[in-house]
Structures are given as C-alpha cells and as structure tokens.
mmCIF file of C-alpha atoms and ligand atoms in Angstrom:
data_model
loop_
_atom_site.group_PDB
_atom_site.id
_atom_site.type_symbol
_atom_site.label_atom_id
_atom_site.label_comp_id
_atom_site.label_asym_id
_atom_site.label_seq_id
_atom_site.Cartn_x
_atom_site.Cartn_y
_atom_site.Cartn_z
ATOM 1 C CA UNK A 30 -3.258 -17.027 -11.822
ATOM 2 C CA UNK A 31 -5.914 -18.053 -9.334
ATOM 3 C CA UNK A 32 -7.791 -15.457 -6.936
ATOM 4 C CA UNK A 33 -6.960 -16.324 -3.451
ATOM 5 C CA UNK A 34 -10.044 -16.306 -1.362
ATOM 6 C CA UNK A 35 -8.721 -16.007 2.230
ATOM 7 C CA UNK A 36 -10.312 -15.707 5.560
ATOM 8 C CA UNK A 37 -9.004 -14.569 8.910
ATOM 9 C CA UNK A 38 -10.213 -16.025 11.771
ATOM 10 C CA UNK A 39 -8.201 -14.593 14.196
ATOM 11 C CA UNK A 40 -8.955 -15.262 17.672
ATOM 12 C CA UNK A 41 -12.572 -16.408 17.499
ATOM 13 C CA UNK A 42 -13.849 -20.218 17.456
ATOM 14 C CA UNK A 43 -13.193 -23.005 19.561
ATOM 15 C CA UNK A 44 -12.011 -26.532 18.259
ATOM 16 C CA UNK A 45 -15.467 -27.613 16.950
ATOM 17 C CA UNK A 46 -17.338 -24.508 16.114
ATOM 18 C CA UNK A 47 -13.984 -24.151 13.356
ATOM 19 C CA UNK A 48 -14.726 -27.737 12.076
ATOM 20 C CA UNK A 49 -18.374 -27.206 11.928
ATOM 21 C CA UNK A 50 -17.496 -23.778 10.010
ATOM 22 C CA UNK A 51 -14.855 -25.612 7.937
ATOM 23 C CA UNK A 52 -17.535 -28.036 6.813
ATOM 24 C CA UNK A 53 -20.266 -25.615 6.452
ATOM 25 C CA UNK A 54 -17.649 -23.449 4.004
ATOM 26 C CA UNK A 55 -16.982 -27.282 1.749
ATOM 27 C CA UNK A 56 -20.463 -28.117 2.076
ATOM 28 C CA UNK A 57 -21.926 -24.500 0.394
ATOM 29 C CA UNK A 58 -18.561 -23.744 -1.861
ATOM 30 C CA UNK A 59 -18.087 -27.384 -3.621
ATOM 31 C CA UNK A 60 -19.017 -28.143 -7.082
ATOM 32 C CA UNK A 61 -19.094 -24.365 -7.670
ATOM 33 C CA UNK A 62 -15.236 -23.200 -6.972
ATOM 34 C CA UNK A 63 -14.830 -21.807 -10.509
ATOM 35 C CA UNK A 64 -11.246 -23.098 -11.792
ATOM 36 C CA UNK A 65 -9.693 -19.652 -11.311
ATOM 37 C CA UNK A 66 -9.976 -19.396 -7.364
ATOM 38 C CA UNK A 67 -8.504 -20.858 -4.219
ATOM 39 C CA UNK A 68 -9.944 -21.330 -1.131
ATOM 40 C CA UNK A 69 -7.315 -20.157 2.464
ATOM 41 C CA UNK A 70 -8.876 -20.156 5.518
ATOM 42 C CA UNK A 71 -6.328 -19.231 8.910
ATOM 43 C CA UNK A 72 -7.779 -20.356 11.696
ATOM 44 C CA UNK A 73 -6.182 -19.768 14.858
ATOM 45 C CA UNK A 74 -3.563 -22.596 15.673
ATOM 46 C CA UNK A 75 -5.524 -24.556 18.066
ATOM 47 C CA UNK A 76 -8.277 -25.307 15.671
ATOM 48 C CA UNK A 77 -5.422 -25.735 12.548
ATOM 49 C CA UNK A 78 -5.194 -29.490 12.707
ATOM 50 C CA UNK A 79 -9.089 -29.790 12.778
ATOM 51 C CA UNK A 80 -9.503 -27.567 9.663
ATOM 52 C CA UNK A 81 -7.002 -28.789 7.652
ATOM 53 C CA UNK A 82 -8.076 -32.596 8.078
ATOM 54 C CA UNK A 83 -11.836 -30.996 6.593
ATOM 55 C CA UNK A 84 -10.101 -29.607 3.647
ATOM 56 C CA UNK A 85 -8.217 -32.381 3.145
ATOM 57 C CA UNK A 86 -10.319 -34.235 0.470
ATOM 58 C CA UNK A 87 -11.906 -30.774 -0.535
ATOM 59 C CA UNK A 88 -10.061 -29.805 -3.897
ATOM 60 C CA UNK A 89 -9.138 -26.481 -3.978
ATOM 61 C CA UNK A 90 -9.137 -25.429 -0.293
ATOM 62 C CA UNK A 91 -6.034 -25.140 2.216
ATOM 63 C CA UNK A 92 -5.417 -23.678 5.575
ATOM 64 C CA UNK A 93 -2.840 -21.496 6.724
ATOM 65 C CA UNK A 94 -1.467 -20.364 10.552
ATOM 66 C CA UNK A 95 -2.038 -17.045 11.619
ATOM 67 C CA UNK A 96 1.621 -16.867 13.028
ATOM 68 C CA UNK A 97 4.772 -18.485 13.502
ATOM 69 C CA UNK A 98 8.523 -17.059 15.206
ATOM 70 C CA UNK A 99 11.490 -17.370 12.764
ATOM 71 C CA UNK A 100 13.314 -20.269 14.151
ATOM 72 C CA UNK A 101 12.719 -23.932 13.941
ATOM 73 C CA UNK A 102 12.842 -24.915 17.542
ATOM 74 C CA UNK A 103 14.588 -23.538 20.906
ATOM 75 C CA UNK A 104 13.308 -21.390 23.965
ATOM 76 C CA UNK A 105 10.653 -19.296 22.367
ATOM 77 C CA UNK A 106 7.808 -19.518 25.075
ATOM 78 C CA UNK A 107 4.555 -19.555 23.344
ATOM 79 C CA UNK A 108 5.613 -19.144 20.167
ATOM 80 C CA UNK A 109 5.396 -22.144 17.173
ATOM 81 C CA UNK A 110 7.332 -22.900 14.415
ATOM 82 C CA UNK A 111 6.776 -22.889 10.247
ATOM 83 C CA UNK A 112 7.486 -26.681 10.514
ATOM 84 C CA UNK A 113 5.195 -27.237 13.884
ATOM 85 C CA UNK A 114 2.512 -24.803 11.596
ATOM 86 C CA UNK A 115 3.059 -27.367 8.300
ATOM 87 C CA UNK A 116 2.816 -30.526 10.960
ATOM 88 C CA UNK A 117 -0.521 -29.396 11.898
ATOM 89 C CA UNK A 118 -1.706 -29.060 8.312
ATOM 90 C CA UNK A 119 -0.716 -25.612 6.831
ATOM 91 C CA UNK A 120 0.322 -24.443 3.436
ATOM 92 C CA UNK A 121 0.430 -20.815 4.472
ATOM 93 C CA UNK A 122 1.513 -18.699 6.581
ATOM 94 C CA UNK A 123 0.353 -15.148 7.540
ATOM 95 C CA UNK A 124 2.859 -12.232 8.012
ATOM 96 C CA UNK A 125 2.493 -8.420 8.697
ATOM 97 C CA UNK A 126 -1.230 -8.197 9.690
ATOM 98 C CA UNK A 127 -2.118 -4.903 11.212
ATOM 99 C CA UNK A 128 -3.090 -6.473 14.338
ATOM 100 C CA UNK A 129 0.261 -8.085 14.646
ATOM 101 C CA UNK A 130 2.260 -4.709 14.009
ATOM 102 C CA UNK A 131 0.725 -2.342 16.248
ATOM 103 C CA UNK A 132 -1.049 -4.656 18.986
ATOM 104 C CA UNK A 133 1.896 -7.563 19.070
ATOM 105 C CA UNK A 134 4.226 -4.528 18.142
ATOM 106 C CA UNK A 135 5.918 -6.602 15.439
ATOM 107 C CA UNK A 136 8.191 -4.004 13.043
ATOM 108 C CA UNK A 137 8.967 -3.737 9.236
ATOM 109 C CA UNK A 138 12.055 -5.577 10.565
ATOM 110 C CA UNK A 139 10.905 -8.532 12.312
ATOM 111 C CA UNK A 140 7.960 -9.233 9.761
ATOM 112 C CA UNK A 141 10.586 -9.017 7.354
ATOM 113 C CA UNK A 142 12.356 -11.965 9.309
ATOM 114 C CA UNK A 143 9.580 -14.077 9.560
ATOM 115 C CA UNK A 144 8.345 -13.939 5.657
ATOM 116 C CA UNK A 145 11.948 -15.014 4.730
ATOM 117 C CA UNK A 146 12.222 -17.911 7.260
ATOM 118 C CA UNK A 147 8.545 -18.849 6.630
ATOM 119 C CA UNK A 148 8.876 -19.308 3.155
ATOM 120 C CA UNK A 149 12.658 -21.111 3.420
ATOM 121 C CA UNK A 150 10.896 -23.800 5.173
ATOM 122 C CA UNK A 151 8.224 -24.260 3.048
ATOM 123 C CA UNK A 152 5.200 -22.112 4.168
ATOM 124 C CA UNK A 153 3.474 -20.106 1.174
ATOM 125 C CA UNK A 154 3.458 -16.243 2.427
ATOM 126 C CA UNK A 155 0.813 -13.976 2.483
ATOM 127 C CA UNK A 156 2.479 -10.528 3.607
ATOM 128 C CA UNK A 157 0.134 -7.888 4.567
ATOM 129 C CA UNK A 158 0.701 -4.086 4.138
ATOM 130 C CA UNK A 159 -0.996 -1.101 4.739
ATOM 131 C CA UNK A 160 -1.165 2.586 5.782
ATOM 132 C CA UNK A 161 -2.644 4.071 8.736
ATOM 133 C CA UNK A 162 -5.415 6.705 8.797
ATOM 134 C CA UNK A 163 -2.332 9.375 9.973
ATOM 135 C CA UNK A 164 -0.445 8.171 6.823
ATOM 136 C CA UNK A 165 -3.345 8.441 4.418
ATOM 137 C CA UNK A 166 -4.399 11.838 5.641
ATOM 138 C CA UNK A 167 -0.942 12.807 5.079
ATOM 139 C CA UNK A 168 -0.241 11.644 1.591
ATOM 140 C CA UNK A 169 1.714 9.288 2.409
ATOM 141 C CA UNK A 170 0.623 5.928 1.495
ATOM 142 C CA UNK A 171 3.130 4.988 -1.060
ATOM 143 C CA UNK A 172 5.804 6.205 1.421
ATOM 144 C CA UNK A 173 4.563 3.050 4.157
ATOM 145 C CA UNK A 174 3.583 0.890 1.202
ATOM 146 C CA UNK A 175 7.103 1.040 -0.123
ATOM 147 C CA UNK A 176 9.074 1.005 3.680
ATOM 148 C CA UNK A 177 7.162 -2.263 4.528
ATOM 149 C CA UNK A 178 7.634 -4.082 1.089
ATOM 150 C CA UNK A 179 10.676 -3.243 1.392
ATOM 151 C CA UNK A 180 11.494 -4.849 4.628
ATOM 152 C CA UNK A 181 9.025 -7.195 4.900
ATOM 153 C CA UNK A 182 10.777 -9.010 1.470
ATOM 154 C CA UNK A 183 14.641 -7.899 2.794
ATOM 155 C CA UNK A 184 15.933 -11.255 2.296
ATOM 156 C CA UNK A 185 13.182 -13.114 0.394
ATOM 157 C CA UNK A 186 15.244 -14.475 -3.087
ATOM 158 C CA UNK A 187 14.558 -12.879 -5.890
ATOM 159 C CA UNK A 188 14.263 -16.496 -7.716
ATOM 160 C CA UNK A 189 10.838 -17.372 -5.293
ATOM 161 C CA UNK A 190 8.406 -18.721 -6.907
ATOM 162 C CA UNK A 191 5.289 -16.285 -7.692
ATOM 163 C CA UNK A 192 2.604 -18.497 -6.121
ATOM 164 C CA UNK A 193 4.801 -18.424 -3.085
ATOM 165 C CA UNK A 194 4.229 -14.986 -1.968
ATOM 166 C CA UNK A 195 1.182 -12.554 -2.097
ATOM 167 C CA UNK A 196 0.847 -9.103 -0.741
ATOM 168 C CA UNK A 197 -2.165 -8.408 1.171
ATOM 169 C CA UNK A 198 -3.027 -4.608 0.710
ATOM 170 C CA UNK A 199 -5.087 -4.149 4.221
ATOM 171 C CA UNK A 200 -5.536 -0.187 4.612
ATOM 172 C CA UNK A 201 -5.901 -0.374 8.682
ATOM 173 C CA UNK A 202 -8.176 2.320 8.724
ATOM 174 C CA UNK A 203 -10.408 0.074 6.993
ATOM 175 C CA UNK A 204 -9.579 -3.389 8.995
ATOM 176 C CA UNK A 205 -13.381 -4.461 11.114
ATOM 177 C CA UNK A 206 -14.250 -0.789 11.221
ATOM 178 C CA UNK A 207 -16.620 -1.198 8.302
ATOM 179 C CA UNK A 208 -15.148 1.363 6.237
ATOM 180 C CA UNK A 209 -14.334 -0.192 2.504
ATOM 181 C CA UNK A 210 -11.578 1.755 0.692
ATOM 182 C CA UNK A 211 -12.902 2.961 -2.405
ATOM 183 C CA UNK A 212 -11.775 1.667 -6.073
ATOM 184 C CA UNK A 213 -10.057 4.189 -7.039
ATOM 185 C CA UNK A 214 -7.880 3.817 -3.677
ATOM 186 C CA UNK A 215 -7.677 0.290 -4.173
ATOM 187 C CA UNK A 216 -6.663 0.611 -7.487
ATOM 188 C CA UNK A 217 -3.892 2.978 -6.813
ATOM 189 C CA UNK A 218 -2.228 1.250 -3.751
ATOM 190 C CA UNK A 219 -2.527 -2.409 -5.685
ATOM 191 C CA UNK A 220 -1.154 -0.502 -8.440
ATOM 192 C CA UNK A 221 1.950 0.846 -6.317
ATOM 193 C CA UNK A 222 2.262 -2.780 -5.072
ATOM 194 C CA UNK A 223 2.938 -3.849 -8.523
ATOM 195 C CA UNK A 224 5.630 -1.675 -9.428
ATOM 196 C CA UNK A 225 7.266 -2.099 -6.060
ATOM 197 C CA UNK A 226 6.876 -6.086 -6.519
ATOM 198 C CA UNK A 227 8.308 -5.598 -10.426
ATOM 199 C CA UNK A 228 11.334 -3.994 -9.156
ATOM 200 C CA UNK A 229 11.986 -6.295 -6.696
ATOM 201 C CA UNK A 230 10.948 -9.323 -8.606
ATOM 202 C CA UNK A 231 11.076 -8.223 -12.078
ATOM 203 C CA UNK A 232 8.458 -9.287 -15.130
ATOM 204 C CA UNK A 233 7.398 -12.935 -12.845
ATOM 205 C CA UNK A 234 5.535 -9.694 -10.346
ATOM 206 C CA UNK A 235 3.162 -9.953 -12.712
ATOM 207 C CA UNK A 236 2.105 -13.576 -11.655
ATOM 208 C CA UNK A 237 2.107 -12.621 -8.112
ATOM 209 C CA UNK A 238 -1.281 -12.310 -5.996
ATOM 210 C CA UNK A 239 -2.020 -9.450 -4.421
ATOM 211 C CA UNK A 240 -5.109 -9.127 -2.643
ATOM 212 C CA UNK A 241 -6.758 -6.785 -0.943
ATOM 213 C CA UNK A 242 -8.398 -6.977 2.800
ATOM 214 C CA UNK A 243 -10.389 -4.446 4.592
ATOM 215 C CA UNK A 244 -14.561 -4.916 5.948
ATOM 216 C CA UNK A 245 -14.857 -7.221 2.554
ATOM 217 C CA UNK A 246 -18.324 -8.596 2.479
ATOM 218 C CA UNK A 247 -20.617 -10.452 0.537
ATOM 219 C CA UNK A 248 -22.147 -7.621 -0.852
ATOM 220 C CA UNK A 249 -19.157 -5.582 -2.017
ATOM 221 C CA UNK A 250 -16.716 -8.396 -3.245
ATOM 222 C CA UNK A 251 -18.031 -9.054 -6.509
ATOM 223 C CA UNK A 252 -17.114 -5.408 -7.635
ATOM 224 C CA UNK A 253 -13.270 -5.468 -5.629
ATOM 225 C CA UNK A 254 -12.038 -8.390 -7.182
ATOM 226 C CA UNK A 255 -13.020 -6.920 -10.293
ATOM 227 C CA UNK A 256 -10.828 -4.300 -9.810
ATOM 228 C CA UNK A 257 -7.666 -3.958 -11.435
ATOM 229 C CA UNK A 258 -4.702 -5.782 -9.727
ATOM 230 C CA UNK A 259 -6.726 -7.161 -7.609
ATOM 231 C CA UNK A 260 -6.253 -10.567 -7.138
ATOM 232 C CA UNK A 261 -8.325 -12.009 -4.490
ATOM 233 C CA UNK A 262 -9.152 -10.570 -0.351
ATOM 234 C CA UNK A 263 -8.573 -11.449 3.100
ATOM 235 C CA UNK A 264 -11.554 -11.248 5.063
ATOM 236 C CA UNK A 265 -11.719 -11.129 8.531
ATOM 237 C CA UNK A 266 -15.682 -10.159 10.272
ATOM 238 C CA UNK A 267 -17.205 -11.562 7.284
ATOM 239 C CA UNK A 268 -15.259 -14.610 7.430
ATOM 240 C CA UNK A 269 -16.536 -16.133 10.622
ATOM 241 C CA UNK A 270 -19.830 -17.537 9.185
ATOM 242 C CA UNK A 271 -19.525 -20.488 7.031
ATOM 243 C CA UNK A 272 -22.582 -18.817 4.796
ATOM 244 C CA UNK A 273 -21.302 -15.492 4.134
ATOM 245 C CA UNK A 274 -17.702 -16.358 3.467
ATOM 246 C CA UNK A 275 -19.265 -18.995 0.610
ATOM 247 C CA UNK A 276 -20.849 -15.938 -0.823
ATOM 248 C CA UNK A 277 -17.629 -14.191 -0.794
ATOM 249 C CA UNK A 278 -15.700 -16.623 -2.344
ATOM 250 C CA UNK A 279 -18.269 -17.791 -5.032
ATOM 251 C CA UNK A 280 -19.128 -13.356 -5.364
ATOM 252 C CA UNK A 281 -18.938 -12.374 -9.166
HETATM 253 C C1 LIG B 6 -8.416 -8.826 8.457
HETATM 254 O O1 LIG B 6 -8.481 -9.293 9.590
HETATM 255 O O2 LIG B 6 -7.410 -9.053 7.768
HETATM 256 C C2 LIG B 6 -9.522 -8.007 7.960
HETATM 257 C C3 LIG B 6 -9.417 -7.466 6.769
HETATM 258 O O3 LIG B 6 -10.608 -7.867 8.779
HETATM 259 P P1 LIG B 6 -12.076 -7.307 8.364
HETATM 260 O O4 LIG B 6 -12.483 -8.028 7.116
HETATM 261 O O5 LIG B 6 -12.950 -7.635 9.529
HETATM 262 O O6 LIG B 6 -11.928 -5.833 8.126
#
C-alpha cells in the first residue's frame, strides 16, 4: 500500500501562484518519491486544470477537487460535478472536511451522498472524519468516529476497490490551530477506524489508507506516519509552500 501524501489548499492561491507551487512541489520531490508514496495535492477548482496539466508528466503525483454536489448536471448554482472535477484533471475527490461540515453545514447524511456518487463516477474518495473538542472532552470520540463512517460510507459497495477510498482522521480541534494530536490519540482513533472499516469492508480494510490530518508539519511528520495505521496525512497550513510540503512528503 502506498502512503498518500495529500495537501489541502483550500481557498488560498490564485491561477499562477498554484502552478508555480505545483512546479516548485515536482521540481524539489522528483527523483526522490520513494516507491511506497503518492503525491495528492487539492487545489481549489479554479486552479485544478493548471495543476493537474504540471503533474501530468510527474510520475507519482495527482490532483484532486476540494468539492463536488452529487449529481451529474442540472440547476445546482455554483456547485460542479465529479465528471466537470475529472474534466479538469482530477483523480480525487475530497469529502467530509471539517470546514465543509460545520462552516458549509454539510451533515453525516449529505457527505454520505456525495462519497457514494463521487466514487460511482469515477473519483477516488478521501472521506474525512473527526471529533470535536466537546466530543473529545466528553469521551466520546469513537461515538462520532463511528456515526460519520457510518453515514459517510451508507451506500458505498462493499465490493469498492481499497485504493478507492481512504479515511482521513482530522481531529478538528487540531485542524490550523497548531495543536498536533498526540500518538497515542492517533493511534487509538486510526485504530477505531480500522475496525469500523473491517466491519464494513471486511479483511480488504486492511489495504485501505487511512491518513491522518491535523497542523502536520515538516517537523513532526516523520514520527506520525510512523505510527501505527497510519497511512499517510492531509496537510493543510503546511501545504501552501512548495518547500515545506516537499519536506513533508519526502519526511522519514
Ligand atoms: C486540513 O485542512 O485538512 C488540515 C489538516 O489543515 P492544517 O494542516 O492546517 O491543520
């Protein structure tokens, strides 16, 4: 299984600063990409195009879209489709991040929607979970671990391919506040994600990426992904410069 190395742009960069990043990221990364990792980067969708043309000849990089709504056309003002997202370039698609549920107010449900009718047409999904700072503090972390697995992969067939899907474990108390969960809480919500994935998935779970995402940097990488069950991060902050996401991705 290879790490997945992701970075979330968000909604920073204009058309050329994310091809001048995009370059900057092949330039410092290629020759060096050990074997075992991938590259994602999702820019935001105006800059898509742009980024995936750079990665185009640059073996073992892709980019993903930050969002899409669960139809393939019709009157959805503002909103693109998987197949406009894989037009422009993308192999992925991002579901479930933090800022989506409680800014866009997206729910369990509609998440749930969109990873199913993302990956029908052909976008690989990265679904991100993840407790509040309320939830924690209460003990229950499992509890929203478990309700947002379980409807963010409602209608996802049990037959999908591993490399398809990947869980992003993104504690939001921890998303571009600078707080790092520690590894022994990464360890025991990737380790929860497991079991949850094996009973919905059964043994293949075992082949399926989860990462984790949460004030990654270059400095404290190296020692996350060699947690346990940890199989690659989405990084957001640390992401934006082409020089300290190459030290991410190439961290040991
Ligand atoms: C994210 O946007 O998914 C994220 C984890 O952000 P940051 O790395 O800035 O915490």
């Amino acid at each position: 299984m290879k790490k997945l190395m992701a970075a979330n742009w968000k909604m920073f960069k204009t058309r050329d600063e994310a091809v001048t990043t995009a370059r900057k990221l092949v330039e410092l990364v290629s020759g060096k990409l050990p074997d075992d990792r991938e590259v994602l980067v999702f820019p935001p969708s105006t800059c898509l195009h742009g980024v995936a043309e750079v990665f185009e000849s640059a073996e073992g990089f892709s980019a993903g879209g930050q969002n899409f709504y669960p139809a393939s056309e019709g009157a959805f003002t503002g909103e693109l489709s998987p197949e406009m997202l894989k037009d422009s370039g993308a192999k992925y698609g991002l579901t479930g991040h933090s800022e989506r549920r409680h800014i866009l107010r997206e729910t369990d449900d509609f998440v749930g929607d969109k990873t199913t009718f993302g990956l029908k047409k052909g976008l690989r999904i990265v679904l991100c979970v993840g407790e509040t700072l309320d939830e924690r503090k209460g003990n229950k972390v499992e509890e929203a671990l478990e309700r947002q697995m379980r409807q963010g992969l409602k209608d996802v067939p049990t037959e999908t391919a591993p490399e398809d899907i990947s869980i992003a474990y993104e504690p939001v108390w921890a998303i571009g506040t600078g707080e790092v969960a520690g590894p022994k809480e990464i360890e025991e919500a990737h380790a929860f994600v497991r079991k949850t994935l094996i009973s919905y998935f059964g043994e293949k779970a075992s082949d399926i990426r989860i990462l984790y995402g949460g004030s990654v940097k270059p400095a404290n990488c190296g020692e996350i992904i060699a947690l346990d069950n940890v199989d690659g991060v989405l990084v957001g902050g640390a992401s934006l410069d082409g020089e300290s996401f190459s030290e991410i991705v190439l961290a040991d």
